[in-house]
């Protein structure tokens, strides 16, 4: 165990100031906590999903059924083997170093395997990383154990894999494993969002639903109940690495939400397409997608300003560089303790003016949300969903002890 200052890059490659973090483990021959057990979290490929869904069919019949509906079976086979080749290389590389390995996927992953592991290694894309990160939380691991999560991108040509190790390690697997064991990396922490249900929503104890296409049902562990001023609260066992989204499940329906930011006494009523609350890690994902400006947007704005001012200097401004700079500024560091909220497509008309004192996007340390929705969900990292209908209340916060421990090998 040791304390360490970290200098790392966020998902876009920008360096940030050193971060002083708490106690973390060290792997290597000179460490008191030598790496001994690795849990591989395997991507459940589309071909594997099809076999699970059609268990009664032989391989030949399954192939015929897939081809008959117009799906490219050869492509399914190709990408399945592409992923499995990388997975086999990672498993073999760790075993050759004398490390014990277990392999699970989103269906077979369980509490015992998570508590057994010294290191969790998702292999796939960012979705598989988020699955592993969601399970690598204090609520699933015993005695406050902080198990690092380090991912390999199994399809670097099609997948950006921002959360994974750099793409070259998809082929240089042995080198990546060697560097992990010999401590040739930088530790880094990624902030995660803690969600606390308040009042009736806490006592109802609804079962979560997995929105993933494979429809595996997660099992909750060790939920924390605690008294609050106006009743009970319940901390959800899943921490959001990217974002928490709250809104109506039917996208065409307006989401009615009451919001309170930080210590403000004002509760603001909003009508929108939902609320997205993002971490620094998630700022490269949905947050940027919903707030980005295209080159055409910027060019339209420049044209309007030019007509109004007649300023010839605007002719020298490149719209694409302005949009790129604006979009880059939407991203903030993964370790940042703040939350960035976006009120998605907020309705601002004469009968429903822009809420006073609350911008459609901003930073906060704490966000209180009350639902006035009909059929809404609170969704963690686009996967785990809880019912969040009229009267449900939640508090979104970031705590240092909830951060995800991972590593950086970006040279």
Coordinates of C-alpha atoms in Angstrom, one line a residue:
X1 CA 0.0 0.0 0.0
X2 CA 1.2 3.5 -0.7
X3 CA 0.2 7.1 -1.5
X4 CA 0.8 8.4 -4.9
X5 CA 0.4 11.5 -7.0
X6 CA -1.1 10.9 -10.3
X7 CA -0.6 12.6 -13.6
X8 CA -2.8 11.2 -16.3
X9 CA -4.8 11.9 -19.4
X10 CA -8.6 12.0 -19.7
X11 CA -10.4 10.1 -22.5
X12 CA -9.7 12.8 -25.1
X13 CA -5.9 12.7 -24.4
X14 CA -5.5 16.0 -22.6
X15 CA -3.3 16.0 -19.5
X16 CA -4.5 17.4 -16.2
X17 CA -3.0 18.5 -13.0
X18 CA -1.6 15.9 -10.5
X19 CA -4.2 14.3 -8.3
X20 CA -3.4 13.2 -4.8
X21 CA -5.4 10.0 -4.1
X22 CA -5.9 7.7 -1.2
X23 CA -4.4 4.4 -0.6
X24 CA -4.1 2.1 -3.6
X25 CA -2.6 -1.3 -4.2
X26 CA 0.6 -2.0 -6.0
X27 CA 1.3 -5.0 -8.2
X28 CA 4.8 -6.4 -8.7
X29 CA 7.5 -8.6 -7.2
X30 CA 8.4 -6.0 -4.5
X31 CA 4.8 -5.5 -3.4
X32 CA 3.2 -6.8 -0.3
X33 CA 0.0 -7.3 -2.4
X34 CA 1.3 -9.2 -5.4
X35 CA -1.1 -9.7 -8.2
X36 CA -2.4 -13.3 -7.9
X37 CA -6.0 -13.5 -9.2
X38 CA -7.5 -11.9 -12.3
X39 CA -11.2 -11.9 -13.2
X40 CA -11.8 -11.6 -17.0
X41 CA -15.1 -10.1 -17.8
X42 CA -15.8 -11.3 -21.4
X43 CA -18.0 -9.4 -23.9
X44 CA -21.1 -11.5 -24.7
X45 CA -20.9 -11.5 -28.5
X46 CA -23.9 -11.3 -30.7
X47 CA -23.4 -14.9 -31.8
X48 CA -23.3 -16.1 -28.2
X49 CA -26.5 -14.1 -27.5
X50 CA -28.2 -15.8 -30.5
X51 CA -27.2 -19.2 -29.2
X52 CA -28.6 -18.4 -25.7
X53 CA -31.8 -17.1 -27.2
X54 CA -32.3 -20.2 -29.4
X55 CA -30.9 -22.9 -27.2
X56 CA -33.2 -25.5 -28.8
X57 CA -31.6 -25.1 -32.3
X58 CA -28.5 -26.9 -33.6
X59 CA -25.7 -24.7 -34.9
X60 CA -26.8 -25.5 -38.5
X61 CA -30.5 -24.6 -37.8
X62 CA -29.4 -21.4 -36.0
X63 CA -27.3 -20.4 -39.0
X64 CA -30.1 -21.0 -41.4
X65 CA -32.5 -19.0 -39.2
X66 CA -30.1 -16.0 -38.9
X67 CA -29.4 -16.0 -42.7
X68 CA -33.2 -16.3 -43.5
X69 CA -33.9 -13.1 -41.7
X70 CA -31.3 -11.2 -43.7
X71 CA -28.6 -10.9 -41.0
X72 CA -25.0 -11.3 -42.1
X73 CA -24.1 -14.6 -40.3
X74 CA -20.5 -14.5 -41.7
X75 CA -20.0 -11.1 -40.0
X76 CA -21.3 -12.5 -36.7
X77 CA -18.8 -15.3 -36.9
X78 CA -16.0 -13.1 -37.9
X79 CA -16.4 -10.6 -35.0
X80 CA -17.1 -13.4 -32.5
X81 CA -13.7 -15.0 -33.3
X82 CA -12.0 -11.6 -33.4
X83 CA -13.1 -11.0 -29.8
X84 CA -12.3 -14.5 -28.7
X85 CA -8.8 -14.3 -30.1
X86 CA -8.0 -11.3 -28.0
X87 CA -9.6 -12.8 -25.0
X88 CA -7.5 -16.0 -25.3
X89 CA -4.3 -14.0 -25.7
X90 CA -5.1 -12.1 -22.5
X91 CA -6.0 -15.2 -20.5
X92 CA -2.9 -17.0 -21.8
X93 CA -0.6 -14.0 -21.0
X94 CA -1.7 -13.8 -17.4
X95 CA -1.5 -17.5 -16.9
X96 CA 2.1 -17.6 -18.3
X97 CA 3.0 -15.2 -15.5
X98 CA 1.7 -17.6 -12.9
X99 CA -1.5 -15.7 -12.2
X100 CA -4.8 -17.5 -11.6
X101 CA -7.6 -16.5 -14.0
X102 CA -11.4 -16.8 -14.1
X103 CA -13.6 -15.9 -17.0
X104 CA -17.2 -14.6 -16.6
X105 CA -19.6 -12.6 -18.8
X106 CA -22.6 -10.4 -18.0
X107 CA -24.8 -13.4 -17.3
X108 CA -22.4 -15.4 -15.1
X109 CA -20.6 -12.5 -13.3
X110 CA -21.3 -12.8 -9.5
X111 CA -20.4 -11.5 -6.1
X112 CA -18.1 -14.4 -5.2
X113 CA -15.9 -13.9 -8.3
X114 CA -15.7 -10.2 -7.8
X115 CA -14.6 -10.6 -4.2
X116 CA -12.0 -13.3 -5.3
X117 CA -10.2 -11.1 -7.8
X118 CA -7.2 -8.8 -7.3
X119 CA -7.8 -7.3 -10.7
X120 CA -10.9 -7.1 -13.0
X121 CA -10.1 -7.1 -16.7
X122 CA -13.1 -6.5 -19.1
X123 CA -12.4 -7.5 -22.7
X124 CA -14.6 -5.9 -25.4
X125 CA -15.6 -2.3 -25.7
X126 CA -16.7 0.5 -23.4
X127 CA -20.0 -1.3 -22.7
X128 CA -18.2 -4.2 -21.2
X129 CA -16.0 -1.9 -19.2
X130 CA -19.1 -0.1 -17.8
X131 CA -20.5 -3.5 -16.9
X132 CA -17.4 -4.4 -14.9
X133 CA -17.1 -1.0 -13.4
X134 CA -20.7 -1.1 -12.2
X135 CA -20.0 -4.3 -10.3
X136 CA -16.6 -3.2 -8.9
X137 CA -18.3 -1.0 -6.3
X138 CA -18.1 -1.0 -2.5
X139 CA -21.6 -2.4 -2.3
X140 CA -20.5 -5.6 -4.2
X141 CA -17.0 -6.0 -2.7
X142 CA -16.3 -7.0 0.9
X143 CA -14.6 -4.8 3.5
X144 CA -14.4 -1.7 1.3
X145 CA -12.1 -3.6 -1.0
X146 CA -11.0 -1.4 -4.0
X147 CA -10.3 -3.7 -7.0
X148 CA -8.8 -2.0 -10.0
X149 CA -10.4 -2.4 -13.4
X150 CA -8.2 -2.5 -16.5
X151 CA -9.8 -3.2 -20.0
X152 CA -8.6 -4.5 -23.4
X153 CA -10.3 -3.4 -26.6
X154 CA -11.1 -6.6 -28.6
X155 CA -12.1 -4.7 -31.7
X156 CA -10.0 -1.6 -32.0
X157 CA -10.9 -1.0 -35.7
X158 CA -14.6 -0.6 -35.0
X159 CA -14.6 0.4 -31.3
X160 CA -13.2 3.7 -29.9
X161 CA -12.8 2.0 -26.5
X162 CA -12.0 5.3 -24.6
X163 CA -12.1 3.5 -21.3
X164 CA -9.8 0.7 -22.4
X165 CA -6.0 0.5 -22.6
X166 CA -4.6 2.2 -25.7
X167 CA -5.4 0.3 -28.9
X168 CA -1.9 -0.9 -29.6
X169 CA -2.2 -3.2 -26.5
X170 CA -5.0 -5.1 -28.3
X171 CA -2.2 -6.8 -30.3
X172 CA 0.6 -6.2 -27.8
X173 CA -1.1 -8.1 -25.0
X174 CA 2.0 -9.6 -23.5
X175 CA 3.6 -6.1 -23.2
X176 CA 0.5 -4.8 -21.4
X177 CA 0.5 -7.6 -18.9
X178 CA 4.2 -7.2 -18.3
X179 CA 3.7 -3.5 -17.6
X180 CA 0.8 -4.3 -15.2
X181 CA 2.9 -6.8 -13.2
X182 CA 6.0 -4.5 -13.1
X183 CA 4.1 -1.4 -12.2
X184 CA 4.9 0.5 -15.4
X185 CA 1.8 2.5 -15.4
X186 CA 0.1 5.4 -13.6
X187 CA -2.8 4.8 -11.2
X188 CA -5.9 6.9 -11.9
X189 CA -9.2 7.5 -10.3
X190 CA -12.5 8.1 -12.1
X191 CA -15.3 9.7 -10.2
X192 CA -18.6 7.9 -10.0
X193 CA -22.1 9.0 -9.1
X194 CA -23.8 7.8 -6.0
X195 CA -27.6 7.7 -6.2
X196 CA -29.7 7.8 -3.1
X197 CA -33.5 7.2 -3.2
X198 CA -35.5 9.2 -0.6
X199 CA -38.8 8.6 1.0
X200 CA -41.4 6.2 -0.6
X201 CA -39.0 5.4 -3.5
X202 CA -36.5 4.1 -0.9
X203 CA -38.9 1.9 1.1
X204 CA -40.6 0.4 -2.0
X205 CA -37.4 -1.4 -2.9
X206 CA -38.2 -1.9 -6.6
X207 CA -36.2 -4.5 -8.6
X208 CA -33.9 -3.0 -11.2
X209 CA -34.2 -3.9 -14.9
X210 CA -31.3 -4.5 -17.2
X211 CA -31.8 -2.5 -20.4
X212 CA -29.0 -4.4 -22.3
X213 CA -30.2 -6.3 -25.3
X214 CA -29.3 -9.6 -23.6
X215 CA -31.9 -9.1 -20.9
X216 CA -29.9 -10.5 -18.0
X217 CA -31.4 -9.6 -14.7
X218 CA -29.0 -8.1 -12.2
X219 CA -29.0 -9.1 -8.5
X220 CA -28.8 -6.4 -5.9
X221 CA -26.4 -6.8 -3.0
X222 CA -25.9 -5.0 0.3
X223 CA -28.2 -2.0 -0.1
X224 CA -27.6 0.6 2.5
X225 CA -30.7 2.0 4.4
X226 CA -30.3 5.1 6.5
X227 CA -32.7 7.5 8.3
X228 CA -33.1 11.0 6.8
X229 CA -35.0 14.1 8.1
X230 CA -38.2 13.2 6.3
X231 CA -38.2 9.4 6.3
X232 CA -35.8 6.7 4.9
X233 CA -33.2 6.8 2.2
X234 CA -31.6 3.9 0.2
X235 CA -28.3 4.0 -1.5
X236 CA -28.4 2.1 -4.8
X237 CA -25.7 -0.5 -5.2
X238 CA -24.7 0.6 -8.7
X239 CA -22.4 3.6 -9.1
X240 CA -22.5 5.5 -12.4
X241 CA -19.2 5.8 -14.2
X242 CA -20.6 7.7 -17.2
X243 CA -24.0 9.2 -16.3
X244 CA -27.4 8.9 -14.7
X245 CA -30.4 9.7 -16.9
X246 CA -33.9 10.4 -15.6
X247 CA -36.9 10.7 -17.8
X248 CA -39.9 9.1 -19.4
X249 CA -39.2 5.7 -21.1
X250 CA -41.4 6.8 -24.0
X251 CA -39.2 9.3 -25.8
X252 CA -42.1 11.3 -27.3
X253 CA -43.5 12.0 -23.8
X254 CA -42.5 15.1 -21.9
X255 CA -40.6 14.5 -18.7
X256 CA -41.7 16.6 -15.7
X257 CA -39.0 16.9 -13.1
X258 CA -38.4 19.2 -10.1
X259 CA -34.7 20.0 -9.6
X260 CA -32.7 21.6 -6.8
X261 CA -29.0 22.3 -7.4
X262 CA -26.5 22.2 -4.4
X263 CA -27.6 24.1 -1.4
X264 CA -30.2 26.3 -3.2
X265 CA -33.5 26.6 -1.5
X266 CA -35.2 26.9 -4.8
X267 CA -36.9 23.9 -6.5
X268 CA -37.2 24.5 -10.2
X269 CA -40.0 22.8 -12.2
X270 CA -38.8 21.6 -15.6
X271 CA -40.4 20.1 -18.8
X272 CA -37.9 18.4 -21.1
X273 CA -36.8 15.2 -22.8
X274 CA -35.1 14.2 -19.5
X275 CA -32.2 15.0 -17.3
X276 CA -28.7 13.7 -17.9
X277 CA -26.1 14.0 -15.1
X278 CA -22.6 13.2 -16.1
X279 CA -19.2 12.6 -14.7
X280 CA -15.9 13.7 -16.3
X281 CA -15.6 10.2 -17.8
X282 CA -19.0 10.5 -19.3
X283 CA -18.4 14.0 -20.6
X284 CA -16.9 12.5 -23.7
X285 CA -20.0 10.5 -24.3
X286 CA -23.7 11.4 -24.1
X287 CA -23.0 14.8 -22.5
X288 CA -21.0 15.9 -25.6
X289 CA -23.4 14.3 -28.0
X290 CA -26.4 16.3 -26.7
X291 CA -24.6 19.6 -26.3
X292 CA -22.1 19.7 -29.2
X293 CA -22.2 22.3 -31.9
X294 CA -21.8 21.3 -35.5
X295 CA -19.8 23.3 -38.0
X296 CA -23.1 24.3 -39.7
X297 CA -24.4 25.6 -36.4
X298 CA -21.4 27.8 -35.9
X299 CA -21.5 29.0 -39.5
X300 CA -25.1 30.0 -39.1
X301 CA -24.3 32.0 -36.0
X302 CA -21.4 33.7 -37.7
X303 CA -23.6 34.7 -40.6
X304 CA -26.2 36.2 -38.2
X305 CA -23.6 38.2 -36.3
X306 CA -22.0 39.4 -39.6
X307 CA -25.4 40.7 -40.9
X308 CA -26.0 42.6 -37.7
X309 CA -22.6 44.1 -37.2
X310 CA -21.1 44.1 -40.7
X311 CA -17.8 43.1 -39.1
X312 CA -15.5 41.9 -41.8
X313 CA -13.2 40.3 -39.2
X314 CA -15.7 37.4 -39.0
X315 CA -14.8 36.4 -42.5
X316 CA -11.4 35.2 -41.2
X317 CA -13.0 32.9 -38.5
X318 CA -13.0 29.2 -39.4
X319 CA -16.3 27.7 -38.3
X320 CA -15.0 24.2 -38.0
X321 CA -12.2 25.2 -35.6
X322 CA -14.7 27.2 -33.4
X323 CA -17.0 24.2 -33.2
X324 CA -14.1 21.9 -32.4
X325 CA -12.9 24.2 -29.6
X326 CA -16.5 24.5 -28.2
X327 CA -17.0 20.7 -28.2
X328 CA -13.6 20.1 -26.6
X329 CA -14.6 22.5 -23.8
X330 CA -17.5 20.3 -22.9
X331 CA -15.1 17.6 -21.7
X332 CA -13.8 17.8 -18.1
X333 CA -11.3 15.5 -16.2
X334 CA -12.4 12.0 -15.1
X335 CA -11.3 12.6 -11.5
X336 CA -13.3 15.9 -11.3
X337 CA -15.6 15.7 -8.2
X338 CA -18.3 17.8 -9.9
X339 CA -21.4 16.7 -11.7
X340 CA -22.4 18.2 -15.0
X341 CA -26.1 18.2 -15.6
X342 CA -28.0 18.8 -18.9
X343 CA -31.7 19.4 -19.1
X344 CA -32.3 17.7 -22.5
X345 CA -34.3 19.7 -25.0
X346 CA -35.9 21.9 -22.3
X347 CA -39.3 23.3 -23.2
X348 CA -39.0 27.1 -23.1
X349 CA -42.1 28.8 -24.5
X350 CA -44.4 31.7 -23.5
X351 CA -46.5 29.5 -21.2
X352 CA -43.4 27.8 -19.8
X353 CA -40.5 30.4 -19.7
X354 CA -36.9 29.5 -19.0
X355 CA -36.7 28.7 -15.3
X356 CA -35.1 31.6 -13.4
X357 CA -31.6 30.9 -12.0
X358 CA -31.3 27.5 -13.7
X359 CA -29.4 27.1 -17.0
X360 CA -30.1 24.1 -19.1
X361 CA -26.5 22.9 -18.5
X362 CA -24.2 23.5 -15.6
X363 CA -22.0 22.0 -12.8
X364 CA -23.1 21.0 -9.4
X365 CA -21.8 19.1 -6.4
X366 CA -25.2 17.7 -5.5
X367 CA -28.5 17.4 -7.4
X368 CA -31.9 16.7 -6.0
X369 CA -34.6 15.4 -8.4
X370 CA -38.3 14.8 -7.8
X371 CA -40.4 13.1 -10.4
X372 CA -43.8 14.1 -11.7
X373 CA -43.6 11.6 -14.5
X374 CA -46.0 8.8 -15.6
X375 CA -43.7 6.0 -16.8
X376 CA -40.1 7.1 -16.1
X377 CA -36.9 5.4 -15.1
X378 CA -33.7 6.4 -13.4
X379 CA -31.0 4.8 -15.6
X380 CA -27.4 4.1 -14.5
X381 CA -24.8 4.0 -17.3
X382 CA -27.5 3.2 -19.9
X383 CA -28.0 -0.2 -18.4
X384 CA -29.5 -0.5 -15.0
X385 CA -33.0 1.1 -14.7
X386 CA -35.2 1.8 -11.7
X387 CA -38.8 3.0 -11.9
X388 CA -38.9 6.7 -11.1
X389 CA -42.5 7.9 -11.3
X390 CA -44.6 10.6 -9.7
X391 CA -43.4 11.4 -6.2
X392 CA -40.1 9.5 -6.4
X393 CA -37.1 11.5 -5.1
X394 CA -33.3 11.0 -5.6
X395 CA -30.1 12.7 -4.6
X396 CA -27.1 12.5 -6.9
X397 CA -23.6 13.0 -5.4
X398 CA -19.9 12.2 -5.9
X399 CA -17.8 10.8 -3.0
X400 CA -14.0 10.2 -3.2
X401 CA -14.4 6.7 -1.7
X402 CA -16.7 5.7 -4.6
X403 CA -14.2 6.5 -7.3
X404 CA -13.1 3.7 -9.7
X405 CA -9.5 2.7 -9.6
X406 CA -7.9 2.0 -12.9
X407 CA -4.6 2.6 -14.7
X408 CA -3.2 4.7 -17.5
X409 CA -0.6 3.5 -20.0
X410 CA -0.9 6.4 -22.5
X411 CA 2.7 7.2 -23.2

